[in-house]
mmCIF file of N, CA and C in Angstrom:
data_model
loop_
_atom_site.group_PDB
_atom_site.id
_atom_site.type_symbol
_atom_site.label_atom_id
_atom_site.label_comp_id
_atom_site.label_asym_id
_atom_site.label_seq_id
_atom_site.Cartn_x
_atom_site.Cartn_y
_atom_site.Cartn_z
ATOM 1 N N GLN J 1 -1.813 4.163 18.188
ATOM 2 C CA GLN J 1 -2.678 3.657 17.151
ATOM 3 C C GLN J 1 -3.334 4.798 16.595
ATOM 4 N N VAL J 2 -3.018 3.927 15.796
ATOM 5 C CA VAL J 2 -3.537 4.870 14.570
ATOM 6 C C VAL J 2 -4.577 3.767 13.741
ATOM 7 N N GLN J 3 -5.555 4.448 12.858
ATOM 8 C CA GLN J 3 -6.277 3.769 12.567
ATOM 9 C C GLN J 3 -6.710 3.740 11.153
ATOM 10 N N LEU J 4 -6.626 2.447 10.064
ATOM 11 C CA LEU J 4 -6.121 3.492 8.725
ATOM 12 C C LEU J 4 -7.497 2.409 7.711
ATOM 13 N N VAL J 5 -8.162 3.418 7.398
ATOM 14 C CA VAL J 5 -9.687 3.049 5.643
ATOM 15 C C VAL J 5 -8.567 3.051 4.532
ATOM 16 N N GLU J 6 -9.166 2.056 4.159
ATOM 17 C CA GLU J 6 -8.788 2.065 1.685
ATOM 18 C C GLU J 6 -9.729 2.694 1.511
ATOM 19 N N SER J 7 -9.595 2.704 0.499
ATOM 20 C CA SER J 7 -10.567 2.967 -0.350
ATOM 21 C C SER J 7 -10.538 3.488 -1.721
ATOM 22 N N GLY J 8 -10.578 3.281 -3.794
ATOM 23 C CA GLY J 8 -10.458 3.438 -4.075
ATOM 24 C C GLY J 8 -9.889 2.146 -5.305
ATOM 25 N N GLY J 9 -10.342 1.325 -4.634
ATOM 26 C CA GLY J 9 -10.531 -0.050 -5.518
ATOM 27 C C GLY J 9 -11.628 0.113 -6.425
ATOM 28 N N GLY J 10 -11.336 -0.628 -7.098
ATOM 29 C CA GLY J 10 -12.676 -1.304 -7.926
ATOM 30 C C GLY J 10 -11.452 -2.235 -8.956
ATOM 31 N N LEU J 11 -12.936 -2.389 -10.593
ATOM 32 C CA LEU J 11 -12.349 -2.638 -11.607
ATOM 33 C C LEU J 11 -12.094 -2.457 -12.289
ATOM 34 N N VAL J 12 -11.267 -3.243 -13.369
ATOM 35 C CA VAL J 12 -11.007 -2.082 -14.740
ATOM 36 C C VAL J 12 -10.330 -2.779 -15.693
ATOM 37 N N GLN J 13 -9.798 -2.131 -16.897
ATOM 38 C CA GLN J 13 -9.796 -3.176 -18.054
ATOM 39 C C GLN J 13 -8.186 -3.095 -18.004
ATOM 40 N N ALA J 14 -7.603 -4.709 -18.502
ATOM 41 C CA ALA J 14 -6.310 -4.230 -18.082
ATOM 42 C C ALA J 14 -5.304 -3.251 -19.552
ATOM 43 N N GLY J 15 -3.989 -2.052 -18.815
ATOM 44 C CA GLY J 15 -4.174 -1.400 -18.596
ATOM 45 C C GLY J 15 -4.959 0.227 -18.285
ATOM 46 N N GLY J 16 -4.968 -0.181 -17.897
ATOM 47 C CA GLY J 16 -6.117 0.957 -17.340
ATOM 48 C C GLY J 16 -5.566 1.288 -15.703
ATOM 49 N N SER J 17 -6.172 2.439 -14.411
ATOM 50 C CA SER J 17 -5.354 2.966 -13.638
ATOM 51 C C SER J 17 -6.448 3.111 -11.944
ATOM 52 N N LEU J 18 -5.576 3.006 -11.690
ATOM 53 C CA LEU J 18 -6.584 3.107 -10.003
ATOM 54 C C LEU J 18 -5.706 3.759 -9.760
ATOM 55 N N ARG J 19 -6.036 4.409 -8.258
ATOM 56 C CA ARG J 19 -5.298 5.666 -6.890
ATOM 57 C C ARG J 19 -6.703 4.816 -6.062
ATOM 58 N N LEU J 20 -5.913 4.407 -5.168
ATOM 59 C CA LEU J 20 -6.021 3.600 -4.156
ATOM 60 C C LEU J 20 -5.825 5.344 -2.706
ATOM 61 N N SER J 21 -6.178 5.354 -1.773
ATOM 62 C CA SER J 21 -6.005 5.778 -0.749
ATOM 63 C C SER J 21 -6.206 4.822 0.785
ATOM 64 N N CYS J 22 -5.398 5.359 1.778
ATOM 65 C CA CYS J 22 -5.139 5.176 2.890
ATOM 66 C C CYS J 22 -5.389 6.520 3.894
ATOM 67 N N ALA J 23 -6.176 6.556 4.471
ATOM 68 C CA ALA J 23 -6.528 7.629 5.251
ATOM 69 C C ALA J 23 -6.477 6.613 6.948
ATOM 70 N N ALA J 24 -5.638 7.997 7.208
ATOM 71 C CA ALA J 24 -5.393 7.621 8.909
ATOM 72 C C ALA J 24 -6.071 8.439 10.355
ATOM 73 N N SER J 25 -6.200 7.187 10.876
ATOM 74 C CA SER J 25 -6.841 8.702 12.333
ATOM 75 C C SER J 25 -7.156 7.636 13.386
ATOM 76 N N GLY J 26 -5.905 8.915 14.705
ATOM 77 C CA GLY J 26 -5.882 8.454 15.450
ATOM 78 C C GLY J 26 -4.122 9.340 16.085
ATOM 79 N N ARG J 27 -3.022 8.541 15.214
ATOM 80 C CA ARG J 27 -2.084 9.528 14.798
ATOM 81 C C ARG J 27 -1.966 9.688 13.662
ATOM 82 N N THR J 28 -0.685 10.261 13.315
ATOM 83 C CA THR J 28 -0.267 11.154 12.321
ATOM 84 C C THR J 28 0.603 9.843 11.644
ATOM 85 N N PHE J 29 1.216 10.264 10.695
ATOM 86 C CA PHE J 29 2.253 9.050 9.343
ATOM 87 C C PHE J 29 3.867 9.227 9.710
ATOM 88 N N SER J 30 3.469 10.886 10.378
ATOM 89 C CA SER J 30 4.735 10.816 10.090
ATOM 90 C C SER J 30 5.676 9.733 11.551
ATOM 91 N N GLY J 31 5.593 10.012 11.809
ATOM 92 C CA GLY J 31 6.639 8.522 12.947
ATOM 93 C C GLY J 31 6.345 7.266 12.571
ATOM 94 N N TYR J 32 6.029 6.547 11.622
ATOM 95 C CA TYR J 32 5.160 5.396 11.290
ATOM 96 C C TYR J 32 6.206 5.395 9.518
ATOM 97 N N THR J 33 6.593 3.729 9.247
ATOM 98 C CA THR J 33 6.396 3.190 8.254
ATOM 99 C C THR J 33 4.865 2.800 7.504
ATOM 100 N N VAL J 34 4.649 3.160 6.649
ATOM 101 C CA VAL J 34 3.600 3.158 5.412
ATOM 102 C C VAL J 34 4.240 2.111 4.621
ATOM 103 N N GLY J 35 2.626 1.249 4.533
ATOM 104 C CA GLY J 35 3.042 0.105 3.097
ATOM 105 C C GLY J 35 1.323 -0.341 2.712
ATOM 106 N N TRP J 36 1.886 -0.435 1.584
ATOM 107 C CA TRP J 36 0.783 -1.261 0.613
ATOM 108 C C TRP J 36 1.170 -2.498 0.626
ATOM 109 N N PHE J 37 0.654 -3.382 0.758
ATOM 110 C CA PHE J 37 0.735 -4.818 1.076
ATOM 111 C C PHE J 37 -1.182 -5.041 -0.465
ATOM 112 N N ARG J 38 -0.471 -5.977 -0.569
ATOM 113 C CA ARG J 38 -2.090 -6.908 -1.436
ATOM 114 C C ARG J 38 -2.042 -8.675 -0.859
ATOM 115 N N GLN J 39 -2.847 -9.148 -1.322
ATOM 116 C CA GLN J 39 -3.523 -10.678 -1.470
ATOM 117 C C GLN J 39 -4.367 -10.864 -2.092
ATOM 118 N N ALA J 40 -4.142 -11.834 -2.995
ATOM 119 C CA ALA J 40 -5.228 -12.684 -3.757
ATOM 120 C C ALA J 40 -5.449 -13.857 -3.110
ATOM 121 N N PRO J 41 -6.348 -14.450 -4.065
ATOM 122 C CA PRO J 41 -6.875 -15.422 -3.006
ATOM 123 C C PRO J 41 -5.950 -17.326 -3.041
ATOM 124 N N GLY J 42 -5.545 -18.128 -1.893
ATOM 125 C CA GLY J 42 -4.229 -18.470 -2.048
ATOM 126 C C GLY J 42 -3.447 -18.695 -2.187
ATOM 127 N N LYS J 43 -2.828 -17.390 -2.359
ATOM 128 C CA LYS J 43 -1.119 -16.087 -2.440
ATOM 129 C C LYS J 43 -1.009 -15.644 -0.903
ATOM 130 N N GLU J 44 0.875 -15.863 -0.516
ATOM 131 C CA GLU J 44 0.951 -15.077 0.183
ATOM 132 C C GLU J 44 0.275 -13.505 0.376
ATOM 133 N N ARG J 45 0.487 -13.265 1.529
ATOM 134 C CA ARG J 45 1.082 -11.507 0.982
ATOM 135 C C ARG J 45 2.171 -10.768 0.898
ATOM 136 N N GLU J 46 1.732 -9.918 -0.476
ATOM 137 C CA GLU J 46 3.127 -9.578 -0.796
ATOM 138 C C GLU J 46 2.935 -8.077 -1.016
ATOM 139 N N PHE J 47 4.035 -7.065 -0.889
ATOM 140 C CA PHE J 47 4.597 -6.390 -0.748
ATOM 141 C C PHE J 47 4.641 -5.533 -2.430
ATOM 142 N N VAL J 48 3.754 -4.765 -2.112
ATOM 143 C CA VAL J 48 3.431 -3.921 -3.207
ATOM 144 C C VAL J 48 4.811 -1.921 -2.811
ATOM 145 N N ALA J 49 4.350 -1.951 -2.261
ATOM 146 C CA ALA J 49 5.256 0.330 -1.930
ATOM 147 C C ALA J 49 5.342 0.210 -0.102
ATOM 148 N N ALA J 50 6.383 1.082 -0.354
ATOM 149 C CA ALA J 50 5.924 1.645 1.242
ATOM 150 C C ALA J 50 7.199 3.208 1.416
ATOM 151 N N ILE J 51 6.669 3.649 1.748
ATOM 152 C CA ILE J 51 7.050 4.642 2.309
ATOM 153 C C ILE J 51 7.686 5.500 3.761
ATOM 154 N N ARG J 52 8.854 5.465 4.212
ATOM 155 C CA ARG J 52 9.150 6.076 5.955
ATOM 156 C C ARG J 52 9.209 7.446 6.441
ATOM 157 N N GLY J 53 8.096 7.875 7.602
ATOM 158 C CA GLY J 53 7.683 9.100 8.016
ATOM 159 C C GLY J 53 8.763 9.773 7.916
ATOM 160 N N ASN J 54 10.101 9.505 7.921
ATOM 161 C CA ASN J 54 11.146 10.216 8.530
ATOM 162 C C ASN J 54 12.604 9.988 7.378
ATOM 163 N N SER J 55 11.904 9.865 5.695
ATOM 164 C CA SER J 55 12.333 10.123 4.493
ATOM 165 C C SER J 55 11.636 10.586 3.705
ATOM 166 N N PRO J 56 11.694 10.952 2.315
ATOM 167 C CA PRO J 56 10.780 10.845 1.447
ATOM 168 C C PRO J 56 11.409 9.499 0.594
ATOM 169 N N ASN J 57 11.924 9.506 0.364
ATOM 170 C CA ASN J 57 12.133 8.110 -0.196
ATOM 171 C C ASN J 57 10.939 6.945 -0.172
ATOM 172 N N THR J 58 10.839 6.707 -1.732
ATOM 173 C CA THR J 58 10.108 5.489 -1.383
ATOM 174 C C THR J 58 10.408 4.138 -2.738
ATOM 175 N N TYR J 59 9.814 2.884 -1.948
ATOM 176 C CA TYR J 59 10.167 1.807 -2.098
ATOM 177 C C TYR J 59 8.983 0.294 -3.009
ATOM 178 N N TYR J 60 10.094 -0.170 -3.563
ATOM 179 C CA TYR J 60 9.224 -1.028 -4.471
ATOM 180 C C TYR J 60 8.771 -1.853 -4.978
ATOM 181 N N ALA J 61 8.172 -3.353 -4.686
ATOM 182 C CA ALA J 61 8.819 -4.406 -5.380
ATOM 183 C C ALA J 61 8.779 -4.689 -6.607
ATOM 184 N N ASP J 62 9.087 -5.338 -7.366
ATOM 185 C CA ASP J 62 10.295 -5.247 -8.296
ATOM 186 C C ASP J 62 8.134 -5.217 -9.217
ATOM 187 N N SER J 63 7.508 -6.143 -9.324
ATOM 188 C CA SER J 63 6.569 -5.597 -9.775
ATOM 189 C C SER J 63 5.577 -5.406 -9.441
ATOM 190 N N ALA J 64 6.029 -3.702 -8.863
ATOM 191 C CA ALA J 64 5.525 -2.716 -9.103
ATOM 192 C C ALA J 64 6.190 -1.714 -9.253
ATOM 193 N N LYS J 65 7.812 -1.464 -10.167
ATOM 194 C CA LYS J 65 8.696 -0.837 -10.041
ATOM 195 C C LYS J 65 8.193 -0.542 -11.607
ATOM 196 N N GLY J 66 8.106 1.189 -11.686
ATOM 197 C CA GLY J 66 7.844 1.534 -13.414
ATOM 198 C C GLY J 66 5.837 1.903 -13.459
ATOM 199 N N ARG J 67 5.485 1.191 -12.245
ATOM 200 C CA ARG J 67 3.777 1.200 -13.033
ATOM 201 C C ARG J 67 3.625 1.740 -11.672
ATOM 202 N N PHE J 68 4.350 1.455 -10.426
ATOM 203 C CA PHE J 68 2.746 1.516 -9.515
ATOM 204 C C PHE J 68 3.899 3.616 -8.845
ATOM 205 N N THR J 69 2.355 4.795 -8.235
ATOM 206 C CA THR J 69 3.904 5.696 -7.579
ATOM 207 C C THR J 69 3.273 5.859 -5.965
ATOM 208 N N MET J 70 3.567 6.117 -5.220
ATOM 209 C CA MET J 70 3.259 6.309 -4.017
ATOM 210 C C MET J 70 3.222 8.034 -3.437
ATOM 211 N N SER J 71 2.870 8.230 -2.552
ATOM 212 C CA SER J 71 2.343 9.416 -2.290
ATOM 213 C C SER J 71 2.189 9.411 -0.896
ATOM 214 N N LYS J 72 2.332 10.648 -0.551
ATOM 215 C CA LYS J 72 1.623 11.116 0.623
ATOM 216 C C LYS J 72 1.287 13.098 0.348
ATOM 217 N N ASP J 73 0.180 12.972 1.260
ATOM 218 C CA ASP J 73 -0.191 14.343 1.391
ATOM 219 C C ASP J 73 -0.630 14.469 2.799
ATOM 220 N N ASP J 74 0.247 15.345 4.016
ATOM 221 C CA ASP J 74 -0.475 15.158 5.244
ATOM 222 C C ASP J 74 -1.077 15.941 5.341
ATOM 223 N N GLY J 75 -1.157 17.303 4.705
ATOM 224 C CA GLY J 75 -2.207 18.133 5.998
ATOM 225 C C GLY J 75 -3.513 17.076 5.813
ATOM 226 N N LYS J 76 -3.699 16.189 4.559
ATOM 227 C CA LYS J 76 -4.970 15.315 5.103
ATOM 228 C C LYS J 76 -5.082 13.715 5.730
ATOM 229 N N ASN J 77 -3.542 13.788 6.123
ATOM 230 C CA ASN J 77 -3.050 11.937 6.547
ATOM 231 C C ASN J 77 -3.095 10.871 5.665
ATOM 232 N N THR J 78 -2.798 11.481 4.388
ATOM 233 C CA THR J 78 -3.561 10.612 3.514
ATOM 234 C C THR J 78 -2.516 10.287 2.401
ATOM 235 N N VAL J 79 -1.671 8.828 2.721
ATOM 236 C CA VAL J 79 -1.024 8.215 1.446
ATOM 237 C C VAL J 79 -2.089 7.334 0.250
ATOM 238 N N TYR J 80 -0.921 7.611 -0.174
ATOM 239 C CA TYR J 80 -1.551 6.830 -2.007
ATOM 240 C C TYR J 80 -0.842 5.862 -2.735
ATOM 241 N N LEU J 81 -1.711 5.643 -3.361
ATOM 242 C CA LEU J 81 -1.401 4.341 -4.110
ATOM 243 C C LEU J 81 -1.439 4.312 -6.216
ATOM 244 N N GLN J 82 -0.900 4.404 -6.606
ATOM 245 C CA GLN J 82 -0.915 5.481 -8.340
ATOM 246 C C GLN J 82 -0.939 3.858 -8.553
ATOM 247 N N MET J 83 -1.521 3.333 -9.371
ATOM 248 C CA MET J 83 -1.905 2.338 -10.313
ATOM 249 C C MET J 83 -2.324 2.489 -11.840
ATOM 250 N N ASN J 84 -0.628 1.956 -12.902
ATOM 251 C CA ASN J 84 -0.660 2.266 -14.250
ATOM 252 C C ASN J 84 -0.857 1.508 -14.939
ATOM 253 N N SER J 85 -1.695 1.184 -15.784
ATOM 254 C CA SER J 85 -1.412 0.575 -16.587
ATOM 255 C C SER J 85 -1.008 -1.549 -15.909
ATOM 256 N N LEU J 86 -2.397 -1.151 -15.074
ATOM 257 C CA LEU J 86 -2.269 -2.559 -14.804
ATOM 258 C C LEU J 86 -2.490 -4.296 -15.337
ATOM 259 N N LYS J 87 -2.019 -4.649 -14.491
ATOM 260 C CA LYS J 87 -2.520 -5.986 -15.377
ATOM 261 C C LYS J 87 -3.272 -6.685 -14.646
ATOM 262 N N PRO J 88 -3.931 -8.569 -15.314
ATOM 263 C CA PRO J 88 -4.955 -8.914 -14.134
ATOM 264 C C PRO J 88 -4.360 -9.612 -13.164
ATOM 265 N N ASP J 89 -3.098 -9.717 -13.424
ATOM 266 C CA ASP J 89 -2.208 -10.212 -12.586
ATOM 267 C C ASP J 89 -2.081 -9.198 -11.240
ATOM 268 N N ASP J 90 -2.163 -8.294 -11.398
ATOM 269 C CA ASP J 90 -2.782 -6.955 -10.195
ATOM 270 C C ASP J 90 -3.831 -7.404 -9.348
ATOM 271 N N THR J 91 -4.575 -7.974 -9.698
ATOM 272 C CA THR J 91 -5.537 -8.293 -8.770
ATOM 273 C C THR J 91 -5.612 -8.905 -7.496
ATOM 274 N N ALA J 92 -6.165 -8.710 -6.658
ATOM 275 C CA ALA J 92 -5.723 -8.321 -5.470
ATOM 276 C C ALA J 92 -7.373 -7.595 -4.326
ATOM 277 N N VAL J 93 -7.075 -8.116 -3.026
ATOM 278 C CA VAL J 93 -7.272 -7.173 -2.153
ATOM 279 C C VAL J 93 -5.964 -6.776 -1.754
ATOM 280 N N TYR J 94 -5.730 -5.186 -1.965
ATOM 281 C CA TYR J 94 -4.599 -4.069 -1.060
ATOM 282 C C TYR J 94 -5.391 -3.572 0.104
ATOM 283 N N TYR J 95 -3.938 -3.393 1.049
ATOM 284 C CA TYR J 95 -3.856 -4.079 1.884
ATOM 285 C C TYR J 95 -3.221 -2.026 2.197
ATOM 286 N N CYS J 96 -3.535 -0.994 2.887
ATOM 287 C CA CYS J 96 -2.302 -0.439 3.778
ATOM 288 C C CYS J 96 -1.681 -0.729 5.297
ATOM 289 N N ALA J 97 -1.202 -0.168 5.545
ATOM 290 C CA ALA J 97 0.026 -0.670 6.865
ATOM 291 C C ALA J 97 0.605 -0.216 7.523
ATOM 292 N N ALA J 98 0.577 0.053 8.859
ATOM 293 C CA ALA J 98 2.156 1.328 9.303
ATOM 294 C C ALA J 98 2.058 0.377 10.317
ATOM 295 N N GLY J 99 3.569 0.567 10.309
ATOM 296 C CA GLY J 99 4.138 0.583 11.665
ATOM 297 C C GLY J 99 5.321 1.446 11.620
ATOM 298 N N GLY J 100 6.139 0.563 12.194
ATOM 299 C CA GLY J 100 7.586 1.361 13.248
ATOM 300 C C GLY J 100 8.743 2.206 12.245
ATOM 301 N N LEU J 101 9.701 2.666 12.423
ATOM 302 C CA LEU J 101 10.644 3.262 11.097
ATOM 303 C C LEU J 101 11.409 2.831 11.037
ATOM 304 N N LEU J 102 11.807 1.187 11.955
ATOM 305 C CA LEU J 102 13.292 0.730 11.705
ATOM 306 C C LEU J 102 12.439 -0.486 11.123
ATOM 307 N N ILE J 103 11.436 -1.113 10.569
ATOM 308 C CA ILE J 103 10.843 -2.008 10.529
ATOM 309 C C ILE J 103 11.948 -2.928 9.503
ATOM 310 N N ASN J 104 11.429 -3.955 8.590
ATOM 311 C CA ASN J 104 11.856 -4.168 7.392
ATOM 312 C C ASN J 104 10.448 -4.272 6.589
ATOM 313 N N ILE J 105 10.564 -3.164 5.733
ATOM 314 C CA ILE J 105 9.687 -2.274 4.957
ATOM 315 C C ILE J 105 9.143 -3.184 3.942
ATOM 316 N N ALA J 106 9.496 -4.576 3.886
ATOM 317 C CA ALA J 106 9.115 -5.201 2.804
ATOM 318 C C ALA J 106 8.184 -7.159 3.343
ATOM 319 N N ASP J 107 8.623 -6.560 4.711
ATOM 320 C CA ASP J 107 7.907 -7.872 5.515
ATOM 321 C C ASP J 107 6.053 -7.151 6.620
ATOM 322 N N TYR J 108 5.306 -8.123 5.870
ATOM 323 C CA TYR J 108 4.193 -7.784 6.213
ATOM 324 C C TYR J 108 4.079 -8.351 7.998
ATOM 325 N N ARG J 109 4.916 -8.677 8.369
ATOM 326 C CA ARG J 109 5.006 -9.669 10.389
ATOM 327 C C ARG J 109 5.860 -8.539 10.959
ATOM 328 N N HIS J 110 5.953 -7.457 9.793
ATOM 329 C CA HIS J 110 6.712 -5.895 10.656
ATOM 330 C C HIS J 110 5.921 -5.415 10.833
ATOM 331 N N TYR J 111 4.643 -5.060 10.545
ATOM 332 C CA TYR J 111 3.766 -3.983 10.678
ATOM 333 C C TYR J 111 2.573 -3.693 11.937
ATOM 334 N N ASN J 112 1.559 -3.652 12.763
ATOM 335 C CA ASN J 112 1.108 -3.440 13.418
ATOM 336 C C ASN J 112 -0.454 -3.270 13.099
ATOM 337 N N TYR J 113 -0.120 -2.256 12.434
ATOM 338 C CA TYR J 113 -1.858 -1.251 11.726
ATOM 339 C C TYR J 113 -2.362 -1.962 10.752
ATOM 340 N N TRP J 114 -3.070 -2.582 10.818
ATOM 341 C CA TRP J 114 -3.703 -2.723 9.122
ATOM 342 C C TRP J 114 -5.366 -2.182 8.668
ATOM 343 N N GLY J 115 -5.444 -1.804 7.509
ATOM 344 C CA GLY J 115 -6.639 -1.559 6.864
ATOM 345 C C GLY J 115 -7.510 -2.181 6.632
ATOM 346 N N GLN J 116 -8.790 -2.298 6.608
ATOM 347 C CA GLN J 116 -9.518 -2.960 6.079
ATOM 348 C C GLN J 116 -9.325 -3.407 4.477
ATOM 349 N N GLY J 117 -8.153 -3.011 3.963
ATOM 350 C CA GLY J 117 -8.894 -4.017 2.695
ATOM 351 C C GLY J 117 -8.974 -3.337 1.201
ATOM 352 N N THR J 118 -9.370 -3.166 0.441
ATOM 353 C CA THR J 118 -9.989 -2.800 -0.482
ATOM 354 C C THR J 118 -9.604 -3.395 -2.193
ATOM 355 N N GLN J 119 -10.997 -4.286 -2.810
ATOM 356 C CA GLN J 119 -10.660 -4.438 -4.117
ATOM 357 C C GLN J 119 -10.030 -4.264 -5.266
ATOM 358 N N VAL J 120 -9.265 -4.786 -5.835
ATOM 359 C CA VAL J 120 -8.892 -4.181 -7.282
ATOM 360 C C VAL J 120 -9.089 -5.275 -8.105
ATOM 361 N N THR J 121 -9.636 -5.042 -9.129
ATOM 362 C CA THR J 121 -10.309 -6.660 -9.657
ATOM 363 C C THR J 121 -9.906 -5.910 -11.959
ATOM 364 N N VAL J 122 -9.054 -6.417 -11.811
ATOM 365 C CA VAL J 122 -7.936 -6.088 -13.256
ATOM 366 C C VAL J 122 -8.280 -6.331 -14.808
ATOM 367 N N SER J 123 -9.493 -6.494 -15.290
ATOM 368 C CA SER J 123 -9.772 -7.517 -16.038
ATOM 369 C C SER J 123 -9.324 -7.740 -17.399
ATOM 370 N N SER J 124 -9.329 -8.425 -18.494
ATOM 371 C CA SER J 124 -8.074 -8.885 -19.166
ATOM 372 C C SER J 124 -9.032 -8.666 -20.951
#
């Protein structure tokens, strides 16, 4: 069992940056896939980025490539999503999630644990 808490959302202008944090308690991230997803009103939950606990490789949705960077701090049991060059279309509630190592990392239905979400709003 793992509990996840996101933070770092807010209101920024287009072109600005935010860094989201996801802190875990209960168990460490080392045995999990950890992903970031987002959901805007009226839209399906969308994959953003992910990392597996047994690999340093990170994976990104096409919408995030070149702008977003996922990282982790093992000592703090925390993962981050650095978001640069933000666009109004990035506006959504952002969630971190954890699942098994062998799951389809881009499918939210494969994740077992979810944080409460943090709102990101990008103004034009």
